[in-house]
């Protein structure tokens, strides 16, 4: 059974349900060291990555010893680490970028995220961390999982955004303040524009193109403020190109 098959049975929640607490997440982990739900192209947000950091390896699955992620401090992205020595209970925002689960052999399982909320607490002798987001959390590959097809697209979008931030440092604060859904909307708008400019790519990647169109429509109807803010991010970053017809 794969991690994805397991998570499809248990971790999913609707947007109306309360956030997944570490104690509840621990009951769903079983022998797994980490779980995720859902992953594009399997579904959109809300999404979760759950990791259990034990005092000693269980040797039953991938055993995380630390989670590397990004925080925004004073408007700037700062690398942070959660491990068994991190004081808990803990609740704080995490920033867009990469989440990396690392074991004792320095092997990792990686995700790419638009940001969200981290909750962590001690459950028994383990530290259980829940990274939750209203936007997708995509598998970037690693020891125990394949990469989602859209993960490379998100990582490339973030790379272009970082170039723009390098030219205009104040943009980083604005992106952080915009929130996960607005950044996700910016990614979708950027992807739609690229697909429109390269019809052959849209045909070759029909599933991805359909996903982008459906998600743009969903956000335009359900989160119009995030959609507008996402477009503003692209304009500020110098990345805004057609199309903008959805919900215009």
PDB file of C-alpha atoms in Angstrom:
ATOM      1  CA  UNK A   1       0.000   0.000   0.000  1.00  0.00           C
ATOM      2  CA  UNK A   2       1.354   3.428  -0.920  1.00  0.00           C
ATOM      3  CA  UNK A   3       1.316   6.546   1.223  1.00  0.00           C
ATOM      4  CA  UNK A   4      -1.209   8.102  -1.150  1.00  0.00           C
ATOM      5  CA  UNK A   5      -3.545   5.092  -0.871  1.00  0.00           C
ATOM      6  CA  UNK A   6      -3.360   5.268   2.901  1.00  0.00           C
ATOM      7  CA  UNK A   7      -4.024   8.998   3.117  1.00  0.00           C
ATOM      8  CA  UNK A   8      -6.942   8.749   0.717  1.00  0.00           C
ATOM      9  CA  UNK A   9      -8.654   6.617   3.365  1.00  0.00           C
ATOM     10  CA  UNK A  10      -8.188   8.838   6.382  1.00  0.00           C
ATOM     11  CA  UNK A  11      -6.632  12.297   6.394  1.00  0.00           C
ATOM     12  CA  UNK A  12      -8.948  14.134   4.022  1.00  0.00           C
ATOM     13  CA  UNK A  13     -11.226  16.845   5.387  1.00  0.00           C
ATOM     14  CA  UNK A  14     -13.660  19.312   3.962  1.00  0.00           C
ATOM     15  CA  UNK A  15     -12.993  23.067   4.295  1.00  0.00           C
ATOM     16  CA  UNK A  16     -15.815  23.289   6.866  1.00  0.00           C
ATOM     17  CA  UNK A  17     -14.181  20.866   9.286  1.00  0.00           C
ATOM     18  CA  UNK A  18     -11.894  22.123  12.077  1.00  0.00           C
ATOM     19  CA  UNK A  19      -8.103  21.922  11.612  1.00  0.00           C
ATOM     20  CA  UNK A  20      -6.489  18.536  12.146  1.00  0.00           C
ATOM     21  CA  UNK A  21      -4.944  18.493  15.626  1.00  0.00           C
ATOM     22  CA  UNK A  22      -1.649  16.666  16.286  1.00  0.00           C
ATOM     23  CA  UNK A  23      -3.308  14.193  18.683  1.00  0.00           C
ATOM     24  CA  UNK A  24      -5.905  13.239  16.089  1.00  0.00           C
ATOM     25  CA  UNK A  25      -3.266  13.060  13.355  1.00  0.00           C
ATOM     26  CA  UNK A  26      -1.234  10.659  15.482  1.00  0.00           C
ATOM     27  CA  UNK A  27      -4.115   8.172  15.569  1.00  0.00           C
ATOM     28  CA  UNK A  28      -4.195   8.162  11.768  1.00  0.00           C
ATOM     29  CA  UNK A  29      -0.468   7.741  11.235  1.00  0.00           C
ATOM     30  CA  UNK A  30      -0.295   4.184  12.539  1.00  0.00           C
ATOM     31  CA  UNK A  31       3.147   2.836  11.628  1.00  0.00           C
ATOM     32  CA  UNK A  32       3.828   5.578   9.105  1.00  0.00           C
ATOM     33  CA  UNK A  33       6.391   8.262   9.833  1.00  0.00           C
ATOM     34  CA  UNK A  34       4.518  10.781   7.691  1.00  0.00           C
ATOM     35  CA  UNK A  35       1.346  11.122   5.633  1.00  0.00           C
ATOM     36  CA  UNK A  36      -0.040  13.671   3.197  1.00  0.00           C
ATOM     37  CA  UNK A  37      -3.446  14.520   1.790  1.00  0.00           C
ATOM     38  CA  UNK A  38      -4.333  15.405  -0.875  1.00  0.00           C
ATOM     39  CA  UNK A  39      -1.843  15.919  -3.713  1.00  0.00           C
ATOM     40  CA  UNK A  40      -2.363  17.547  -7.077  1.00  0.00           C
ATOM     41  CA  UNK A  41      -3.463  16.237  -9.505  1.00  0.00           C
ATOM     42  CA  UNK A  42      -5.511  14.112  -7.088  1.00  0.00           C
ATOM     43  CA  UNK A  43      -7.213  17.101  -5.494  1.00  0.00           C
ATOM     44  CA  UNK A  44      -7.004  20.714  -4.408  1.00  0.00           C
ATOM     45  CA  UNK A  45      -6.789  22.136  -0.912  1.00  0.00           C
ATOM     46  CA  UNK A  46      -7.228  22.113   1.988  1.00  0.00           C
ATOM     47  CA  UNK A  47      -4.156  19.926   2.347  1.00  0.00           C
ATOM     48  CA  UNK A  48      -2.080  18.391   5.114  1.00  0.00           C
ATOM     49  CA  UNK A  49       1.377  16.965   5.687  1.00  0.00           C
ATOM     50  CA  UNK A  50       1.733  15.139   8.998  1.00  0.00           C
ATOM     51  CA  UNK A  51       5.083  14.012  10.429  1.00  0.00           C
ATOM     52  CA  UNK A  52       5.863  12.046  13.587  1.00  0.00           C
ATOM     53  CA  UNK A  53       9.316  12.540  15.113  1.00  0.00           C
ATOM     54  CA  UNK A  54      10.084   9.710  17.531  1.00  0.00           C
ATOM     55  CA  UNK A  55      12.926   9.633  20.081  1.00  0.00           C
ATOM     56  CA  UNK A  56      14.351   6.605  18.263  1.00  0.00           C
ATOM     57  CA  UNK A  57      13.795   5.153  14.766  1.00  0.00           C
ATOM     58  CA  UNK A  58      10.883   2.719  14.537  1.00  0.00           C
ATOM     59  CA  UNK A  59      12.392   1.052  11.435  1.00  0.00           C
ATOM     60  CA  UNK A  60       8.830   0.383  10.240  1.00  0.00           C
ATOM     61  CA  UNK A  61       8.689   3.178   7.669  1.00  0.00           C
ATOM     62  CA  UNK A  62      10.465   6.437   6.892  1.00  0.00           C
ATOM     63  CA  UNK A  63      11.434   7.913  10.290  1.00  0.00           C
ATOM     64  CA  UNK A  64      11.655  11.731  10.216  1.00  0.00           C
ATOM     65  CA  UNK A  65      14.123  13.268  12.650  1.00  0.00           C
ATOM     66  CA  UNK A  66      13.599  16.866  11.535  1.00  0.00           C
ATOM     67  CA  UNK A  67      11.349  18.934   9.309  1.00  0.00           C
ATOM     68  CA  UNK A  68      12.892  21.874   7.440  1.00  0.00           C
ATOM     69  CA  UNK A  69      10.445  24.581   6.354  1.00  0.00           C
ATOM     70  CA  UNK A  70      10.227  28.333   5.751  1.00  0.00           C
ATOM     71  CA  UNK A  71       8.888  31.069   8.015  1.00  0.00           C
ATOM     72  CA  UNK A  72       8.377  34.760   7.318  1.00  0.00           C
ATOM     73  CA  UNK A  73      10.146  36.950   9.873  1.00  0.00           C
ATOM     74  CA  UNK A  74      10.215  40.734   9.455  1.00  0.00           C
ATOM     75  CA  UNK A  75       8.943  40.259   5.910  1.00  0.00           C
ATOM     76  CA  UNK A  76      11.727  37.905   4.855  1.00  0.00           C
ATOM     77  CA  UNK A  77      11.783  34.158   4.305  1.00  0.00           C
ATOM     78  CA  UNK A  78      13.786  32.351   7.001  1.00  0.00           C
ATOM     79  CA  UNK A  79      14.629  28.654   7.092  1.00  0.00           C
ATOM     80  CA  UNK A  80      13.311  26.920  10.225  1.00  0.00           C
ATOM     81  CA  UNK A  81      13.732  23.433  11.660  1.00  0.00           C
ATOM     82  CA  UNK A  82      11.314  21.423  13.770  1.00  0.00           C
ATOM     83  CA  UNK A  83      12.758  18.436  15.626  1.00  0.00           C
ATOM     84  CA  UNK A  84      12.240  16.517  18.872  1.00  0.00           C
ATOM     85  CA  UNK A  85      13.840  19.379  20.851  1.00  0.00           C
ATOM     86  CA  UNK A  86      11.405  22.016  19.545  1.00  0.00           C
ATOM     87  CA  UNK A  87       9.230  23.319  22.410  1.00  0.00           C
ATOM     88  CA  UNK A  88       5.584  22.278  22.101  1.00  0.00           C
ATOM     89  CA  UNK A  89       2.697  22.881  21.893  1.00  0.00           C
ATOM     90  CA  UNK A  90       3.411  25.062  18.888  1.00  0.00           C
ATOM     91  CA  UNK A  91       1.186  26.919  16.452  1.00  0.00           C
ATOM     92  CA  UNK A  92       2.561  29.349  13.877  1.00  0.00           C
ATOM     93  CA  UNK A  93       2.289  30.240  10.175  1.00  0.00           C
ATOM     94  CA  UNK A  94       4.701  28.679   7.715  1.00  0.00           C
ATOM     95  CA  UNK A  95       5.704  30.305   4.446  1.00  0.00           C
ATOM     96  CA  UNK A  96       5.654  29.305   0.807  1.00  0.00           C
ATOM     97  CA  UNK A  97       8.513  27.213  -0.504  1.00  0.00           C
ATOM     98  CA  UNK A  98       9.747  23.756   0.400  1.00  0.00           C
ATOM     99  CA  UNK A  99       8.960  21.439   3.308  1.00  0.00           C
ATOM    100  CA  UNK A 100      11.629  18.758   3.737  1.00  0.00           C
ATOM    101  CA  UNK A 101      11.312  15.736   6.036  1.00  0.00           C
ATOM    102  CA  UNK A 102      14.780  14.384   6.885  1.00  0.00           C
ATOM    103  CA  UNK A 103      15.700  11.114   8.607  1.00  0.00           C
ATOM    104  CA  UNK A 104      18.797   9.985  10.527  1.00  0.00           C
ATOM    105  CA  UNK A 105      20.539   9.018   7.269  1.00  0.00           C
ATOM    106  CA  UNK A 106      19.930  12.517   5.827  1.00  0.00           C
ATOM    107  CA  UNK A 107      17.462  11.030   3.342  1.00  0.00           C
ATOM    108  CA  UNK A 108      14.449  13.232   2.685  1.00  0.00           C
ATOM    109  CA  UNK A 109      10.889  13.418   1.410  1.00  0.00           C
ATOM    110  CA  UNK A 110      10.077  16.824  -0.011  1.00  0.00           C
ATOM    111  CA  UNK A 111       6.997  18.957  -0.607  1.00  0.00           C
ATOM    112  CA  UNK A 112       6.331  22.316  -2.170  1.00  0.00           C
ATOM    113  CA  UNK A 113       3.752  24.562  -0.509  1.00  0.00           C
ATOM    114  CA  UNK A 114       1.986  27.897  -0.844  1.00  0.00           C
ATOM    115  CA  UNK A 115       2.067  28.374   2.938  1.00  0.00           C
ATOM    116  CA  UNK A 116      -0.285  27.659   5.818  1.00  0.00           C
ATOM    117  CA  UNK A 117      -0.322  26.875   9.533  1.00  0.00           C
ATOM    118  CA  UNK A 118       1.960  24.561  11.500  1.00  0.00           C
ATOM    119  CA  UNK A 119       0.621  22.865  14.636  1.00  0.00           C
ATOM    120  CA  UNK A 120       2.858  20.570  16.681  1.00  0.00           C
ATOM    121  CA  UNK A 121       2.554  18.832  20.025  1.00  0.00           C
ATOM    122  CA  UNK A 122       3.897  15.887  21.993  1.00  0.00           C
ATOM    123  CA  UNK A 123       1.791  12.754  21.608  1.00  0.00           C
ATOM    124  CA  UNK A 124       3.180   9.986  23.775  1.00  0.00           C
ATOM    125  CA  UNK A 125       6.940  10.066  23.288  1.00  0.00           C
ATOM    126  CA  UNK A 126       6.742  11.553  19.772  1.00  0.00           C
ATOM    127  CA  UNK A 127       6.489  15.090  18.426  1.00  0.00           C
ATOM    128  CA  UNK A 128       3.664  15.185  15.885  1.00  0.00           C
ATOM    129  CA  UNK A 129       3.595  18.091  13.435  1.00  0.00           C
ATOM    130  CA  UNK A 130       0.698  19.026  11.141  1.00  0.00           C
ATOM    131  CA  UNK A 131       1.367  21.400   8.242  1.00  0.00           C
ATOM    132  CA  UNK A 132      -2.058  22.475   6.953  1.00  0.00           C
ATOM    133  CA  UNK A 133      -2.894  24.767   4.062  1.00  0.00           C
ATOM    134  CA  UNK A 134      -6.009  25.993   2.236  1.00  0.00           C
ATOM    135  CA  UNK A 135      -4.006  25.441  -0.967  1.00  0.00           C
ATOM    136  CA  UNK A 136      -2.418  22.238  -2.287  1.00  0.00           C
ATOM    137  CA  UNK A 137       0.744  20.709  -0.803  1.00  0.00           C
ATOM    138  CA  UNK A 138       2.533  18.902  -3.610  1.00  0.00           C
ATOM    139  CA  UNK A 139       4.932  15.985  -3.387  1.00  0.00           C
ATOM    140  CA  UNK A 140       8.358  16.985  -4.709  1.00  0.00           C
ATOM    141  CA  UNK A 141       9.714  13.424  -4.585  1.00  0.00           C
ATOM    142  CA  UNK A 142      12.096  11.741  -2.207  1.00  0.00           C
ATOM    143  CA  UNK A 143      12.779   8.434  -0.510  1.00  0.00           C
ATOM    144  CA  UNK A 144       9.205   7.187  -0.108  1.00  0.00           C
ATOM    145  CA  UNK A 145       7.164   8.912  -2.808  1.00  0.00           C
ATOM    146  CA  UNK A 146       7.029  10.006  -6.407  1.00  0.00           C
ATOM    147  CA  UNK A 147       6.668  13.646  -7.380  1.00  0.00           C
ATOM    148  CA  UNK A 148       3.360  15.165  -8.417  1.00  0.00           C
ATOM    149  CA  UNK A 149       3.437  16.316 -12.020  1.00  0.00           C
ATOM    150  CA  UNK A 150       2.495  19.872 -11.046  1.00  0.00           C
ATOM    151  CA  UNK A 151       5.210  20.131  -8.372  1.00  0.00           C
ATOM    152  CA  UNK A 152       7.882  21.054 -10.908  1.00  0.00           C
ATOM    153  CA  UNK A 153       5.604  23.771 -12.305  1.00  0.00           C
ATOM    154  CA  UNK A 154       5.081  25.255  -8.847  1.00  0.00           C
ATOM    155  CA  UNK A 155       8.809  25.108  -8.072  1.00  0.00           C
ATOM    156  CA  UNK A 156       9.575  26.851 -11.389  1.00  0.00           C
ATOM    157  CA  UNK A 157       6.985  29.535 -10.615  1.00  0.00           C
ATOM    158  CA  UNK A 158       8.575  30.111  -7.210  1.00  0.00           C
ATOM    159  CA  UNK A 159      11.988  30.399  -8.881  1.00  0.00           C
ATOM    160  CA  UNK A 160      10.679  33.132 -11.198  1.00  0.00           C
ATOM    161  CA  UNK A 161       9.092  34.852  -8.213  1.00  0.00           C
ATOM    162  CA  UNK A 162      12.397  34.759  -6.340  1.00  0.00           C
ATOM    163  CA  UNK A 163      14.118  36.417  -9.288  1.00  0.00           C
ATOM    164  CA  UNK A 164      11.557  39.225  -9.131  1.00  0.00           C
ATOM    165  CA  UNK A 165      12.078  39.525  -5.361  1.00  0.00           C
ATOM    166  CA  UNK A 166      15.804  39.805  -5.945  1.00  0.00           C
ATOM    167  CA  UNK A 167      15.139  42.853  -8.087  1.00  0.00           C
ATOM    168  CA  UNK A 168      12.384  44.246  -5.861  1.00  0.00           C
ATOM    169  CA  UNK A 169      12.957  43.046  -2.250  1.00  0.00           C
ATOM    170  CA  UNK A 170       9.793  44.706  -0.921  1.00  0.00           C
ATOM    171  CA  UNK A 171       7.777  42.259  -3.023  1.00  0.00           C
ATOM    172  CA  UNK A 172       8.636  39.436  -0.592  1.00  0.00           C
ATOM    173  CA  UNK A 173       6.709  41.137   2.214  1.00  0.00           C
ATOM    174  CA  UNK A 174       3.702  41.671  -0.065  1.00  0.00           C
ATOM    175  CA  UNK A 175       3.686  38.028  -1.180  1.00  0.00           C
ATOM    176  CA  UNK A 176       3.869  36.828   2.419  1.00  0.00           C
ATOM    177  CA  UNK A 177       1.005  39.113   3.441  1.00  0.00           C
ATOM    178  CA  UNK A 178      -1.150  37.948   0.522  1.00  0.00           C
ATOM    179  CA  UNK A 179      -1.568  34.444   1.963  1.00  0.00           C
ATOM    180  CA  UNK A 180      -1.587  30.918   0.510  1.00  0.00           C
ATOM    181  CA  UNK A 181      -4.743  31.136  -1.617  1.00  0.00           C
ATOM    182  CA  UNK A 182      -3.652  34.361  -3.306  1.00  0.00           C
ATOM    183  CA  UNK A 183      -0.247  32.876  -4.107  1.00  0.00           C
ATOM    184  CA  UNK A 184      -1.941  29.739  -5.446  1.00  0.00           C
ATOM    185  CA  UNK A 185      -4.172  31.965  -7.598  1.00  0.00           C
ATOM    186  CA  UNK A 186      -1.046  33.729  -8.887  1.00  0.00           C
ATOM    187  CA  UNK A 187       0.481  30.376  -9.842  1.00  0.00           C
ATOM    188  CA  UNK A 188      -2.691  29.325 -11.681  1.00  0.00           C
ATOM    189  CA  UNK A 189      -2.848  32.622 -13.564  1.00  0.00           C
ATOM    190  CA  UNK A 190       0.818  32.321 -14.514  1.00  0.00           C
ATOM    191  CA  UNK A 191       0.315  28.707 -15.648  1.00  0.00           C
ATOM    192  CA  UNK A 192      -2.781  29.621 -17.682  1.00  0.00           C
ATOM    193  CA  UNK A 193      -0.874  32.374 -19.456  1.00  0.00           C
ATOM    194  CA  UNK A 194       2.000  30.053 -20.326  1.00  0.00           C
ATOM    195  CA  UNK A 195      -0.343  27.374 -21.630  1.00  0.00           C
ATOM    196  CA  UNK A 196      -2.197  29.963 -23.738  1.00  0.00           C
ATOM    197  CA  UNK A 197       1.072  31.118 -25.304  1.00  0.00           C
ATOM    198  CA  UNK A 198       2.145  27.551 -26.079  1.00  0.00           C
ATOM    199  CA  UNK A 199      -0.868  25.613 -27.417  1.00  0.00           C
ATOM    200  CA  UNK A 200       1.241  22.551 -28.243  1.00  0.00           C
ATOM    201  CA  UNK A 201       2.248  22.293 -24.590  1.00  0.00           C
ATOM    202  CA  UNK A 202      -1.393  22.624 -23.533  1.00  0.00           C
ATOM    203  CA  UNK A 203      -2.291  19.711 -25.821  1.00  0.00           C
ATOM    204  CA  UNK A 204       0.626  17.585 -24.625  1.00  0.00           C
ATOM    205  CA  UNK A 205      -0.226  18.316 -20.991  1.00  0.00           C
ATOM    206  CA  UNK A 206      -3.990  18.150 -21.320  1.00  0.00           C
ATOM    207  CA  UNK A 207      -4.555  16.898 -17.754  1.00  0.00           C
ATOM    208  CA  UNK A 208      -2.535  19.749 -16.278  1.00  0.00           C
ATOM    209  CA  UNK A 209      -4.225  22.306 -18.543  1.00  0.00           C
ATOM    210  CA  UNK A 210      -7.644  21.036 -17.469  1.00  0.00           C
ATOM    211  CA  UNK A 211      -6.634  21.173 -13.827  1.00  0.00           C
ATOM    212  CA  UNK A 212      -5.445  24.781 -14.177  1.00  0.00           C
ATOM    213  CA  UNK A 213      -8.686  25.817 -15.895  1.00  0.00           C
ATOM    214  CA  UNK A 214     -10.903  24.111 -13.302  1.00  0.00           C
ATOM    215  CA  UNK A 215      -8.952  25.502 -10.343  1.00  0.00           C
ATOM    216  CA  UNK A 216      -8.915  29.035 -11.769  1.00  0.00           C
ATOM    217  CA  UNK A 217     -12.684  28.875 -12.152  1.00  0.00           C
ATOM    218  CA  UNK A 218     -13.110  27.472  -8.630  1.00  0.00           C
ATOM    219  CA  UNK A 219     -11.059  30.268  -7.046  1.00  0.00           C
ATOM    220  CA  UNK A 220     -12.658  32.961  -9.187  1.00  0.00           C
ATOM    221  CA  UNK A 221     -16.074  31.901  -7.873  1.00  0.00           C
ATOM    222  CA  UNK A 222     -15.160  30.879  -4.326  1.00  0.00           C
ATOM    223  CA  UNK A 223     -12.289  33.206  -3.466  1.00  0.00           C
ATOM    224  CA  UNK A 224     -12.514  36.289  -5.717  1.00  0.00           C
ATOM    225  CA  UNK A 225     -10.398  38.434  -3.391  1.00  0.00           C
ATOM    226  CA  UNK A 226      -7.587  35.872  -3.496  1.00  0.00           C
ATOM    227  CA  UNK A 227      -7.870  35.743  -7.286  1.00  0.00           C
ATOM    228  CA  UNK A 228      -7.539  39.526  -7.566  1.00  0.00           C
ATOM    229  CA  UNK A 229      -4.628  39.614  -5.122  1.00  0.00           C
ATOM    230  CA  UNK A 230      -2.923  36.828  -7.069  1.00  0.00           C
ATOM    231  CA  UNK A 231      -3.129  38.880 -10.241  1.00  0.00           C
ATOM    232  CA  UNK A 232      -1.760  41.886  -8.380  1.00  0.00           C
ATOM    233  CA  UNK A 233       1.216  39.762  -7.300  1.00  0.00           C
ATOM    234  CA  UNK A 234       1.937  38.824 -10.910  1.00  0.00           C
ATOM    235  CA  UNK A 235       1.737  42.452 -12.028  1.00  0.00           C
ATOM    236  CA  UNK A 236       4.050  43.579  -9.231  1.00  0.00           C
ATOM    237  CA  UNK A 237       6.499  40.796 -10.087  1.00  0.00           C
ATOM    238  CA  UNK A 238       6.442  41.630 -13.793  1.00  0.00           C
ATOM    239  CA  UNK A 239       5.033  38.178 -14.594  1.00  0.00           C
ATOM    240  CA  UNK A 240       1.487  39.128 -15.599  1.00  0.00           C
ATOM    241  CA  UNK A 241       0.563  37.998 -19.092  1.00  0.00           C
ATOM    242  CA  UNK A 242      -2.736  36.839 -20.628  1.00  0.00           C
ATOM    243  CA  UNK A 243      -5.204  35.321 -19.938  1.00  0.00           C
ATOM    244  CA  UNK A 244      -7.366  37.083 -17.351  1.00  0.00           C
ATOM    245  CA  UNK A 245     -10.844  36.287 -18.690  1.00  0.00           C
ATOM    246  CA  UNK A 246     -11.998  34.084 -15.783  1.00  0.00           C
ATOM    247  CA  UNK A 247     -14.066  36.202 -13.417  1.00  0.00           C
ATOM    248  CA  UNK A 248     -12.776  39.386 -15.058  1.00  0.00           C
TER     249      UNK A 248
END
